[in-house]
Amino acid sequence: MTITPFIIMAVILFCLGIYIVCTRVNAIGFLLGIELILNAASVNFVAFARYHENEIGGQVFTLFIIALAACESVIALAIVLGVYKNYKSINTTNISSMKH
Amino acid sequence: MNNIESLKSYFSSEIVLILGLVVLIFLSLRRGHSDHKSMSPASSVVSVVTLFLAITAALSVNFTESQPLFHGMIALDPFGQFFKILIMGTTLVTVVFCTCSRDLENTPGPEFMAFLMALCLGLNVMCVSNNMLMMYLAVEMASLVSYIMAGYMTENKRSEEAGLKYVLYGGLASGVMIFGMSLLYGLTGSLDLVSIRQVVINNPPDQLILFLTFIMILTGLGYKMAIAPFHMWSPDVYEGAPLPVTAFLSVASKAAGFALTLRFLFVAFVATEVEGTWSAVSAIDWQMLVAVLSAVTMTVGNVLALQQLNIKRFLAYSSIAHAGYMLMAVAAQSGGGLEGVVFYFMVYFLMNLGAFLVAGVILNQRHTEDMRDYKGLVRQGASGLFLALTLSVFLFSLTGIPPFAGFIGKWYVFKAVINAGLLWLAVIGALNSVISLYFYVRLIKFMLVDSAEKNDTIERVPLRFASLISIFAALTLVFGLYFAPLVKWTQASVVMFR
């Protein structure tokens, strides 16, 4: 089986992630976009690990990405909760108390 | 060398940091203790002792030659060692800074110190990682903790906003970076930077894809260094975060970002080194790219700093500009350029932390971050005179005026750039220094020339702050005139494992 379909899928996931990040105003939506980007990288790593023979680095990397994505979500959601307590909103457009 | 052996002989400072971290976590578990809601003396003492031991351990490591540890995951070399010591030194100053900071008065103390140790550990590993997996883990370890620390004042709107912006930008940047890493892995079949270089030299992959990959990875690294155009987060985060955290991020986090970027560029994408001149791999000529990034970074930092009146935001833009100067030395692609970066970081550590410490004292007493409230500081009692004069020393040094240390740092950077033949970059750098003169001197004018609106004196500066500030100001002056020891240390510190 060729590697191309996997790469195309990863690129589509990546572009969707970037699209979501660019368009969503909701902080949670933004985080979902980041998750998609991370998953695109995971797909790439696993596919490339199969493609290069005797290489397991990619699969190990994917395990770490999964674990760290969970950590990142936990921390990001905690911060979103803190923001909600202060602003009563999680829309990124409303959260700008600092002068630009 | 086997892993257990390298753990105890070369990795002891990290082990000390981990032990300190565990002790601090246990301290924070003591429920119902009266000092749970403040910086308790116990936690600061534990942190200071930990850092002191860790720095001693790092200084006493002696190795005859650079070598890879843990199957090439980590590189043991003087370059990494230098940045580790710089970062741990910054952490030590930050611990003292935290003990009397108004921003952190009503926050859980031991937990904060534990976060600081974890952050220091993450940054330490960033400086020595020689493998993309290790790079990713170290960057994430450092980033995750700094998100928490930026949003540490949970009752404060601006701090929460800083945390949110940091986590959103950071998550996106590291996502793009690992997507780039996955592509680089696909192109070269290896995660190890040394093997990546060999593949890129011997059978270069498709140039366009390699270039895209390179840019993607540089996005994540550039976010850590806070260089334009990846600097968007830094003014807001620096303004909203507690002041000690801002000081820490602007020095230690940037230093680790630079160490990681330099290692990535010089290990994976430099083909040969002939008598101190390095040449990039033929597939990617990153010299021009870095030179343009550096020109954009310093211009953005300096021009936007012109209109800032908030001291934290002002120092944020100033630190972006300084990242631009340091990047200029990276673009020189030479041993001299590396020395320039390392030397610049030493003086940047002194002058930037010094300026933040003075701002911290004034924030504690006056409850203000507005630079217009600094007017007439020099006439507000002996403490006012002390603060105004020391801050002027730091600001003159940041501008790069002789005889302060900042001048020597800039001189090294410009020398490397001109030797590399990038005259246009040197001219842009010089123009930027002139722009920066305006806003640094404006603050000095506020303090020394203008008169205050209301005339109240500054109270006595706490001894810890006073001694740190005077040491930093004295060193800024001394190293401006007698910098031979720094040069010697710099020259020893640019050896990188390749």
Coordinates of C-alpha atoms in Angstrom, one line a residue:
Chain A
M1 CA 0.0 0.0 0.0
T2 CA 1.4 3.4 -0.9
I3 CA 1.8 6.1 1.7
T4 CA 0.1 8.9 -0.3
P5 CA -3.5 8.5 1.0
F6 CA -2.3 8.8 4.5
I7 CA -0.3 12.0 3.8
I8 CA -3.3 13.5 1.9
M9 CA -5.5 12.7 4.9
A10 CA -3.0 14.3 7.3
V11 CA -2.7 17.4 5.1
I12 CA -6.5 17.7 5.0
L13 CA -6.7 17.4 8.8
F14 CA -4.0 20.0 9.2
C15 CA -5.8 22.5 6.9
L16 CA -9.1 21.9 8.6
G17 CA -7.4 22.6 11.9
I18 CA -5.9 25.8 10.6
Y19 CA -9.2 26.8 9.2
I20 CA -11.0 26.2 12.5
V21 CA -8.3 28.2 14.4
C22 CA -8.7 31.1 12.0
T23 CA -12.5 31.2 12.0
R24 CA -13.7 30.2 15.5
V25 CA -14.2 32.9 18.1
N26 CA -15.0 30.4 20.9
A27 CA -12.0 29.4 22.9
I28 CA -13.1 25.8 23.1
G29 CA -13.5 25.8 19.3
F30 CA -10.0 27.1 18.9
L31 CA -8.7 24.2 21.1
L32 CA -10.6 21.7 18.9
G33 CA -8.7 23.1 15.9
I34 CA -5.4 22.6 17.7
E35 CA -6.3 19.0 18.5
L36 CA -7.0 18.4 14.8
I37 CA -3.5 19.7 13.9
L38 CA -1.9 17.4 16.6
N39 CA -3.8 14.5 15.1
A40 CA -2.7 15.3 11.6
A41 CA 0.9 15.1 12.9
S42 CA 0.2 11.8 14.6
V43 CA -1.2 10.3 11.4
N44 CA 1.9 11.5 9.6
F45 CA 4.2 10.0 12.2
V46 CA 2.6 6.6 12.1
A47 CA 2.4 6.5 8.4
F48 CA 6.1 7.5 8.0
A49 CA 7.2 5.0 10.6
R50 CA 5.7 2.2 8.5
Y51 CA 7.2 3.7 5.3
H52 CA 10.7 3.7 6.6
E53 CA 11.7 0.2 7.5
N54 CA 13.1 -0.6 11.0
E55 CA 12.0 2.7 12.3
I56 CA 9.8 3.0 15.4
G57 CA 10.6 6.5 16.4
G58 CA 7.5 7.8 14.7
Q59 CA 5.2 5.5 16.6
V60 CA 6.8 6.4 19.9
F61 CA 6.4 10.1 18.9
T62 CA 2.7 9.5 18.4
L63 CA 2.3 8.0 21.8
F64 CA 3.9 11.1 23.3
I65 CA 1.7 13.4 21.2
I66 CA -1.4 11.7 22.5
A67 CA -0.3 12.0 26.1
L68 CA 0.8 15.6 25.8
A69 CA -2.4 16.6 23.9
A70 CA -4.3 15.4 26.9
C71 CA -2.1 17.4 29.3
E72 CA -2.5 20.5 27.1
S73 CA -6.3 20.2 27.0
V74 CA -6.5 19.9 30.8
I75 CA -4.4 23.1 31.3
A76 CA -6.2 25.0 28.5
L77 CA -9.6 24.1 29.9
A78 CA -8.6 25.1 33.4
I79 CA -7.5 28.5 32.0
V80 CA -10.7 28.8 30.0
L81 CA -12.6 28.2 33.2
G82 CA -10.7 30.9 35.0
V83 CA -11.4 33.3 32.1
Y84 CA -15.1 32.4 32.3
K85 CA -15.1 33.3 36.0
N86 CA -13.7 36.7 35.3
Y87 CA -15.3 37.6 32.0
K88 CA -18.6 35.6 32.0
S89 CA -17.7 34.7 28.4
I90 CA -15.3 32.5 26.5
N91 CA -15.5 34.3 23.2
T92 CA -12.0 35.5 22.3
T93 CA -13.4 38.7 20.8
N94 CA -14.8 39.7 24.2
I95 CA -11.6 39.0 26.1
S96 CA -9.4 42.0 25.5
S97 CA -8.9 44.2 28.6
M98 CA -5.4 45.2 27.5
K99 CA -4.6 48.1 25.2
H100 CA -3.1 47.2 21.9
Chain B
M1 CA 28.7 5.4 28.3
N2 CA 25.7 3.7 29.8
N3 CA 22.7 5.6 30.9
I4 CA 22.9 5.1 34.7
E5 CA 26.5 6.4 34.7
S6 CA 25.6 9.5 32.6
L7 CA 22.7 10.1 35.0
K8 CA 24.8 10.6 38.0
S9 CA 27.8 12.2 36.4
Y10 CA 26.3 14.5 33.8
F11 CA 22.7 14.9 34.7
S12 CA 22.9 15.7 38.4
S13 CA 21.6 19.2 38.3
E14 CA 18.4 18.0 36.7
I15 CA 18.1 15.3 39.4
V16 CA 18.5 17.9 42.1
L17 CA 15.8 20.0 40.4
I18 CA 13.4 17.0 40.3
L19 CA 14.0 16.3 44.0
G20 CA 13.4 19.9 44.9
L21 CA 10.2 19.8 42.9
V22 CA 9.0 16.8 44.8
V23 CA 9.7 18.4 48.1
L24 CA 7.8 21.5 47.1
I25 CA 4.8 19.5 46.0
F26 CA 4.7 17.8 49.4
L27 CA 5.0 21.2 51.1
S28 CA 2.0 22.4 49.1
L29 CA 0.0 19.4 50.3
R30 CA 0.0 20.6 53.9
R31 CA -3.6 21.6 54.1
G32 CA -4.9 24.2 56.6
H33 CA -1.4 25.6 57.2
S34 CA -1.5 29.3 57.8
D35 CA 1.0 30.1 55.0
H36 CA -0.8 28.2 52.3
K37 CA -2.1 31.4 50.8
S38 CA 1.3 33.2 50.5
M39 CA 4.9 32.8 49.6
S40 CA 5.9 30.8 52.6
P41 CA 9.5 31.1 53.8
A42 CA 9.9 27.3 53.8
S43 CA 9.1 27.0 50.1
S44 CA 11.5 29.8 49.1
V45 CA 14.2 28.3 51.2
V46 CA 13.8 24.9 49.6
S47 CA 13.8 26.5 46.1
V48 CA 16.9 28.6 46.8
V49 CA 18.8 25.6 48.2
T50 CA 17.7 23.4 45.3
L51 CA 18.8 25.9 42.7
F52 CA 22.0 26.6 44.5
L53 CA 22.9 22.9 44.5
A54 CA 21.8 22.5 40.9
I55 CA 24.0 25.3 39.7
T56 CA 26.9 24.0 41.7
A57 CA 26.3 20.6 40.1
A58 CA 26.2 22.1 36.6
L59 CA 29.4 24.1 37.2
S60 CA 31.3 21.1 38.6
V61 CA 30.5 18.8 35.6
N62 CA 33.8 18.3 33.8
F63 CA 33.9 16.6 30.5
T64 CA 36.8 16.3 28.2
E65 CA 34.8 16.3 25.0
S66 CA 31.3 16.9 23.8
Q67 CA 29.3 13.7 23.5
P68 CA 25.8 12.4 23.1
L69 CA 24.0 10.9 26.1
F70 CA 21.0 8.6 26.4
H71 CA 21.3 7.2 22.9
G72 CA 21.7 10.6 21.3
M73 CA 18.6 12.1 22.9
I74 CA 20.7 14.7 24.7
A75 CA 23.9 16.4 23.8
L76 CA 26.5 17.1 26.5
D77 CA 28.5 20.2 25.4
P78 CA 29.7 23.5 26.8
F79 CA 27.0 25.3 24.8
G80 CA 24.2 23.6 26.5
Q81 CA 25.9 23.8 29.9
F82 CA 26.2 27.6 29.5
F83 CA 22.5 28.1 28.8
K84 CA 21.6 25.7 31.6
I85 CA 23.6 27.8 34.1
L86 CA 22.1 31.0 32.7
I87 CA 18.5 29.7 33.1
M88 CA 19.1 28.4 36.6
G89 CA 20.6 31.7 37.6
T90 CA 17.5 33.5 36.3
T91 CA 15.3 31.1 38.2
L92 CA 17.3 31.9 41.4
V93 CA 16.7 35.6 40.9
T94 CA 13.0 35.0 40.2
V95 CA 12.6 33.0 43.4
V96 CA 13.9 36.0 45.4
F97 CA 11.7 38.3 43.3
C98 CA 8.6 36.2 44.1
T99 CA 9.2 36.4 47.8
C100 CA 8.2 40.0 48.0
S101 CA 6.0 40.7 45.0
R102 CA 2.6 42.3 45.3
D103 CA 1.3 40.3 42.3
L104 CA 1.8 37.0 44.0
E105 CA 0.7 38.0 47.5
N106 CA -2.5 36.0 47.7
T107 CA -1.6 33.0 45.7
P108 CA -0.5 29.6 46.9
G109 CA 3.3 29.8 47.5
P110 CA 4.7 26.3 47.5
E111 CA 2.8 25.4 44.4
F112 CA 4.1 28.4 42.6
M113 CA 7.7 27.5 43.5
A114 CA 7.0 23.9 42.3
F115 CA 5.9 25.2 39.0
L116 CA 9.0 27.4 38.8
M117 CA 11.2 24.4 39.4
A118 CA 9.3 22.4 36.7
L119 CA 9.7 25.2 34.3
C120 CA 13.4 25.5 35.0
L121 CA 13.7 21.8 34.4
G122 CA 11.9 21.9 31.1
L123 CA 14.0 24.8 29.9
N124 CA 17.2 23.0 31.0
V125 CA 16.2 20.0 28.8
M126 CA 15.4 22.3 25.9
C127 CA 19.0 23.6 25.9
V128 CA 20.5 20.2 25.5
S129 CA 18.0 18.2 23.4
N130 CA 19.5 16.8 20.3
N131 CA 16.5 14.8 19.0
M132 CA 13.2 16.0 17.7
L133 CA 11.2 13.9 20.2
M134 CA 13.2 15.4 23.0
M135 CA 12.8 18.9 21.6
Y136 CA 9.0 18.5 21.5
L137 CA 8.8 17.1 25.0
A138 CA 11.0 19.8 26.4
V139 CA 9.2 22.6 24.6
E140 CA 5.8 21.2 25.9
M141 CA 7.1 20.8 29.4
A142 CA 8.2 24.4 29.5
S143 CA 5.1 25.7 27.7
L144 CA 2.5 23.9 29.8
V145 CA 4.0 25.2 33.0
S146 CA 4.4 28.7 31.7
Y147 CA 0.7 28.8 30.7
I148 CA -0.3 28.1 34.3
M149 CA 2.2 30.7 35.6
A150 CA 1.0 33.4 33.3
G151 CA -2.6 33.0 34.5
Y152 CA -1.6 32.5 38.1
M153 CA -3.6 35.4 39.6
T154 CA -7.0 33.8 39.2
E155 CA -8.9 36.9 40.5
N156 CA -7.2 39.2 38.0
K157 CA -8.8 39.7 34.7
R158 CA -5.6 40.6 32.9
S159 CA -3.7 37.6 34.2
E160 CA -6.4 35.2 33.0
E161 CA -6.5 36.9 29.6
A162 CA -2.7 36.5 29.5
G163 CA -3.0 32.8 30.3
L164 CA -5.7 32.2 27.7
K165 CA -3.8 34.0 24.9
Y166 CA -0.6 32.2 25.8
V167 CA -2.2 28.8 25.7
L168 CA -4.0 29.4 22.5
Y169 CA -1.0 30.8 20.6
G170 CA 1.3 28.3 22.2
G171 CA -0.9 25.3 21.3
L172 CA -1.1 26.5 17.7
A173 CA 2.6 27.1 17.4
S174 CA 3.6 23.8 18.9
G175 CA 1.0 22.0 16.7
V176 CA 2.5 23.6 13.6
M177 CA 5.9 22.7 14.8
I178 CA 5.2 19.0 15.3
F179 CA 3.4 18.8 11.9
G180 CA 6.7 20.2 10.5
M181 CA 8.6 17.6 12.5
S182 CA 6.5 14.8 11.2
L183 CA 7.2 15.9 7.6
L184 CA 10.9 16.2 8.3
Y185 CA 10.8 12.7 9.8
G186 CA 9.1 11.5 6.7
L187 CA 11.7 13.1 4.4
T188 CA 14.8 11.9 6.3
G189 CA 13.6 8.8 8.2
S190 CA 15.1 9.9 11.4
L191 CA 14.4 12.0 14.5
D192 CA 18.0 12.5 15.5
L193 CA 19.4 15.9 14.4
V194 CA 22.8 14.5 13.5
S195 CA 21.4 11.8 11.2
I196 CA 19.0 14.3 9.7
R197 CA 22.0 16.4 8.7
Q198 CA 23.7 13.4 7.1
V199 CA 20.6 12.6 5.0
V200 CA 20.0 16.2 4.0
I201 CA 23.6 16.5 2.8
N202 CA 24.0 13.1 1.1
N203 CA 20.6 12.7 -0.6
P204 CA 18.8 15.9 -0.3
P205 CA 15.0 15.6 -0.4
D206 CA 12.7 17.8 -2.5
Q207 CA 13.7 21.4 -1.8
L208 CA 10.3 23.0 -1.7
I209 CA 8.9 20.5 0.8
L210 CA 12.0 20.7 2.9
F211 CA 11.7 24.5 3.0
L212 CA 8.1 24.3 4.0
T213 CA 9.0 21.9 6.8
F214 CA 11.8 24.1 7.9
I215 CA 9.4 27.1 8.1
M216 CA 6.9 25.1 10.1
I217 CA 9.5 24.0 12.7
L218 CA 10.8 27.6 12.8
T219 CA 7.3 28.7 13.7
G220 CA 7.3 26.8 16.9
L221 CA 10.8 27.8 17.8
G222 CA 10.2 31.4 16.9
Y223 CA 7.2 31.5 19.2
K224 CA 9.5 30.4 22.1
M225 CA 12.0 33.1 21.2
A226 CA 9.2 35.7 20.7
I227 CA 10.5 36.9 17.3
A228 CA 8.4 38.6 14.7
P229 CA 6.1 37.5 13.1
F230 CA 5.4 35.0 15.9
H231 CA 5.6 37.6 18.7
M232 CA 1.9 38.5 18.8
W233 CA 1.3 36.8 22.2
S234 CA 4.2 38.3 24.0
P235 CA 3.1 41.9 24.7
D236 CA -0.3 40.8 26.1
V237 CA 1.2 37.9 28.1
Y238 CA 4.0 40.0 29.5
E239 CA 1.6 42.7 30.5
G240 CA -1.0 40.4 32.1
A241 CA 1.3 37.9 33.8
P242 CA 2.6 38.5 37.4
L243 CA 5.7 40.6 37.2
P244 CA 8.2 38.0 38.4
V245 CA 6.8 35.6 35.8
T246 CA 7.2 38.3 33.1
A247 CA 10.8 38.8 34.1
F248 CA 11.5 35.1 34.0
L249 CA 9.8 34.6 30.6
S250 CA 11.6 37.4 29.0
V251 CA 15.1 36.1 30.0
A252 CA 15.0 32.3 30.7
S253 CA 12.3 31.3 28.2
K254 CA 13.9 33.3 25.5
A255 CA 17.4 31.9 26.3
A256 CA 16.1 28.3 26.1
G257 CA 14.3 29.1 22.8
F258 CA 17.5 30.5 21.3
A259 CA 19.6 27.6 22.6
L260 CA 17.1 25.1 21.0
T261 CA 17.0 27.1 17.7
L262 CA 20.7 27.4 17.4
R263 CA 21.1 23.7 18.0
F264 CA 18.5 22.9 15.5
L265 CA 20.0 25.2 12.9
F266 CA 23.7 24.4 13.5
V267 CA 23.4 20.7 14.0
A268 CA 20.8 19.7 11.4
F269 CA 21.3 22.4 8.8
V270 CA 24.9 23.3 8.7
A271 CA 27.1 21.2 6.4
T272 CA 30.7 22.2 7.1
E273 CA 32.7 24.3 9.5
V274 CA 35.9 25.8 8.2
E275 CA 37.9 28.0 10.5
G276 CA 34.9 29.4 12.4
T277 CA 32.8 30.0 9.3
W278 CA 29.8 27.7 8.9
S279 CA 28.0 27.0 5.7
A280 CA 24.4 26.0 5.5
V281 CA 23.4 22.7 3.8
S282 CA 22.9 23.3 0.1
A283 CA 19.2 22.4 0.2
I284 CA 18.3 25.3 2.5
D285 CA 20.2 28.5 2.6
W286 CA 18.8 29.8 5.9
Q287 CA 21.2 32.7 6.3
M288 CA 19.0 35.1 4.3
L289 CA 15.8 33.9 6.0
V290 CA 17.2 34.4 9.5
A291 CA 18.6 37.8 8.5
V292 CA 15.2 39.0 7.2
L293 CA 13.5 37.6 10.3
S294 CA 16.0 39.5 12.5
A295 CA 15.5 42.8 10.6
V296 CA 11.7 42.5 10.9
T297 CA 11.9 41.5 14.6
M298 CA 14.0 44.4 15.7
T299 CA 12.1 46.9 13.7
V300 CA 8.7 45.7 15.0
G301 CA 9.9 45.6 18.6
N302 CA 11.5 49.1 18.5
V303 CA 8.8 50.9 16.5
L304 CA 5.9 49.5 18.6
A305 CA 7.8 50.2 21.8
L306 CA 7.8 53.9 20.9
Q307 CA 4.2 54.5 22.0
Q308 CA 4.1 52.2 25.1
L309 CA 3.4 53.8 28.5
N310 CA 3.0 50.6 30.5
I311 CA 6.3 49.5 31.9
K312 CA 5.7 45.8 31.4
R313 CA 4.4 46.2 27.9
F314 CA 7.4 48.5 27.2
L315 CA 9.9 45.9 28.4
A316 CA 8.1 43.3 26.4
Y317 CA 8.6 45.2 23.1
S318 CA 12.1 46.0 24.1
S319 CA 12.8 42.3 24.7
I320 CA 11.4 41.5 21.2
A321 CA 13.9 44.1 19.8
H322 CA 16.7 42.5 21.7
A323 CA 15.7 39.1 20.3
G324 CA 16.1 40.7 16.9
Y325 CA 19.7 41.8 17.7
M326 CA 20.6 38.4 18.8
L327 CA 19.1 36.8 15.7
M328 CA 21.3 39.1 13.7
A329 CA 24.3 37.4 15.2
V330 CA 22.8 34.0 14.3
A331 CA 22.4 35.1 10.7
A332 CA 26.2 35.7 10.6
Q333 CA 26.6 31.9 10.5
S334 CA 30.0 32.0 12.2
G335 CA 31.8 31.1 15.4
G336 CA 32.0 34.8 16.0
G337 CA 28.2 35.1 15.6
L338 CA 27.6 32.3 18.2
E339 CA 29.9 34.1 20.6
G340 CA 27.9 37.2 20.0
V341 CA 24.7 35.5 21.0
V342 CA 26.2 33.9 24.1
F343 CA 27.8 37.1 25.2
Y344 CA 24.7 39.1 24.5
F345 CA 22.7 36.8 26.7
M346 CA 25.0 37.3 29.6
V347 CA 24.6 41.1 29.5
Y348 CA 20.9 40.8 28.6
F349 CA 20.4 38.7 31.8
L350 CA 21.9 41.5 33.9
M351 CA 20.3 44.5 32.4
N352 CA 16.8 43.1 31.7
L353 CA 16.4 41.4 35.1
G354 CA 17.7 44.6 36.7
A355 CA 15.1 46.7 35.0
F356 CA 12.4 44.3 36.0
L357 CA 13.5 44.3 39.6
V358 CA 13.3 48.1 39.8
A359 CA 9.9 48.0 38.1
G360 CA 8.9 45.4 40.7
V361 CA 9.9 47.6 43.7
I362 CA 7.9 50.5 42.2
L363 CA 4.9 48.3 41.6
N364 CA 5.0 47.0 45.2
Q365 CA 5.0 50.5 46.6
R366 CA 3.1 52.7 44.2
H367 CA 0.8 50.1 42.7
T368 CA 1.4 51.4 39.3
E369 CA 2.7 50.1 36.0
D370 CA 2.3 53.5 34.2
M371 CA 5.6 55.0 33.2
R372 CA 4.2 58.6 33.7
D373 CA 4.1 57.8 37.5
Y374 CA 7.9 57.5 37.4
K375 CA 8.2 61.2 37.0
G376 CA 10.5 62.9 39.4
L377 CA 11.6 59.6 41.0
V378 CA 15.1 60.9 41.6
R379 CA 13.9 63.6 44.0
Q380 CA 11.7 61.2 46.1
G381 CA 14.0 60.4 49.0
A382 CA 17.2 58.3 49.1
S383 CA 15.4 55.2 47.9
G384 CA 13.9 57.1 45.0
L385 CA 17.4 58.3 44.0
F386 CA 18.8 54.8 44.2
L387 CA 16.0 53.4 42.0
A388 CA 16.2 56.2 39.5
L389 CA 19.9 55.9 39.1
T390 CA 20.0 52.1 38.8
L391 CA 17.2 52.0 36.4
S392 CA 19.0 54.6 34.3
V393 CA 22.1 52.4 34.3
F394 CA 20.0 49.4 33.0
L395 CA 18.2 51.5 30.4
F396 CA 21.4 53.0 29.1
S397 CA 22.9 49.6 28.9
L398 CA 19.8 48.3 27.0
T399 CA 20.3 51.1 24.5
G400 CA 23.9 50.0 24.1
I401 CA 25.7 53.2 25.1
P402 CA 29.3 52.9 26.3
P403 CA 30.6 52.4 28.9
F404 CA 27.8 50.0 29.9
A405 CA 27.9 46.2 29.3
G406 CA 25.1 46.4 26.7
F407 CA 27.5 48.3 24.4
I408 CA 30.0 45.4 24.5
G409 CA 27.3 42.9 23.7
K410 CA 26.1 45.0 20.7
W411 CA 29.7 45.5 19.5
Y412 CA 30.2 41.7 19.4
V413 CA 27.0 41.2 17.5
F414 CA 27.7 43.9 14.9
K415 CA 31.3 42.7 14.5
A416 CA 30.1 39.2 13.6
V417 CA 27.4 40.6 11.2
I418 CA 29.9 42.8 9.4
N419 CA 32.5 40.1 9.2
A420 CA 29.8 37.9 7.5
G421 CA 29.3 40.5 4.9
L422 CA 25.8 41.4 5.8
L423 CA 26.3 45.1 5.7
W424 CA 22.6 46.0 5.1
L425 CA 21.6 44.1 8.2
A426 CA 24.2 46.0 10.3
V427 CA 22.8 49.3 9.0
I428 CA 19.3 48.3 9.9
G429 CA 20.5 47.2 13.3
A430 CA 22.3 50.6 13.8
L431 CA 19.1 52.5 12.8
N432 CA 17.1 50.5 15.2
S433 CA 19.5 51.3 18.0
V434 CA 18.9 55.0 17.3
I435 CA 15.1 54.5 17.5
S436 CA 15.5 52.6 20.8
L437 CA 17.5 55.5 22.2
Y438 CA 14.4 57.7 22.0
F439 CA 12.1 55.6 24.2
Y440 CA 14.8 54.5 26.7
V441 CA 15.9 58.0 27.2
R442 CA 12.3 59.2 27.5
L443 CA 11.8 57.0 30.6
I444 CA 15.2 58.3 31.9
K445 CA 13.9 61.9 31.4
F446 CA 10.7 61.1 33.3
M447 CA 12.7 59.9 36.2
L448 CA 15.6 62.4 36.3
V449 CA 14.3 65.7 34.7
D450 CA 10.5 65.9 35.0
S451 CA 8.9 66.8 38.3
A452 CA 6.4 64.6 40.1
E453 CA 2.7 65.5 40.2
K454 CA 2.4 64.6 43.9
N455 CA 5.5 64.6 46.1
D456 CA 5.6 61.5 48.2
T457 CA 8.8 59.7 49.0
I458 CA 9.6 56.1 48.2
E459 CA 9.9 54.0 51.3
R460 CA 12.9 51.9 52.1
V461 CA 13.6 49.2 49.4
P462 CA 13.6 45.7 50.9
L463 CA 17.1 44.5 51.5
R464 CA 16.9 41.5 49.1
F465 CA 15.8 43.8 46.3
A466 CA 18.3 46.5 47.1
S467 CA 21.2 44.1 47.1
L468 CA 20.2 42.3 43.9
I469 CA 19.6 45.6 42.1
S470 CA 23.0 47.0 43.2
I471 CA 24.8 43.9 42.3
F472 CA 23.2 43.9 38.8
A473 CA 23.9 47.6 38.3
A474 CA 27.5 47.2 39.5
L475 CA 28.1 44.3 37.2
T476 CA 26.5 46.1 34.2
L477 CA 29.1 48.9 34.8
V478 CA 32.0 46.6 35.5
F479 CA 31.5 44.4 32.5
G480 CA 31.2 47.4 30.3
L481 CA 34.8 48.2 31.1
Y482 CA 36.4 44.9 32.1
F483 CA 34.9 42.1 30.1
A484 CA 37.9 39.8 29.5
P485 CA 36.5 37.1 31.9
L486 CA 33.1 37.1 30.1
V487 CA 34.9 36.8 26.7
K488 CA 36.9 33.9 28.0
W489 CA 33.8 32.1 29.2
T490 CA 32.0 32.9 26.0
Q491 CA 34.7 31.5 23.8
A492 CA 34.7 28.3 25.9
S493 CA 30.9 28.0 25.6
V494 CA 30.3 28.0 21.9
V495 CA 31.5 24.4 21.4
M496 CA 28.5 22.4 20.2
F497 CA 28.1 18.7 19.8
R498 CA 27.5 17.9 16.1

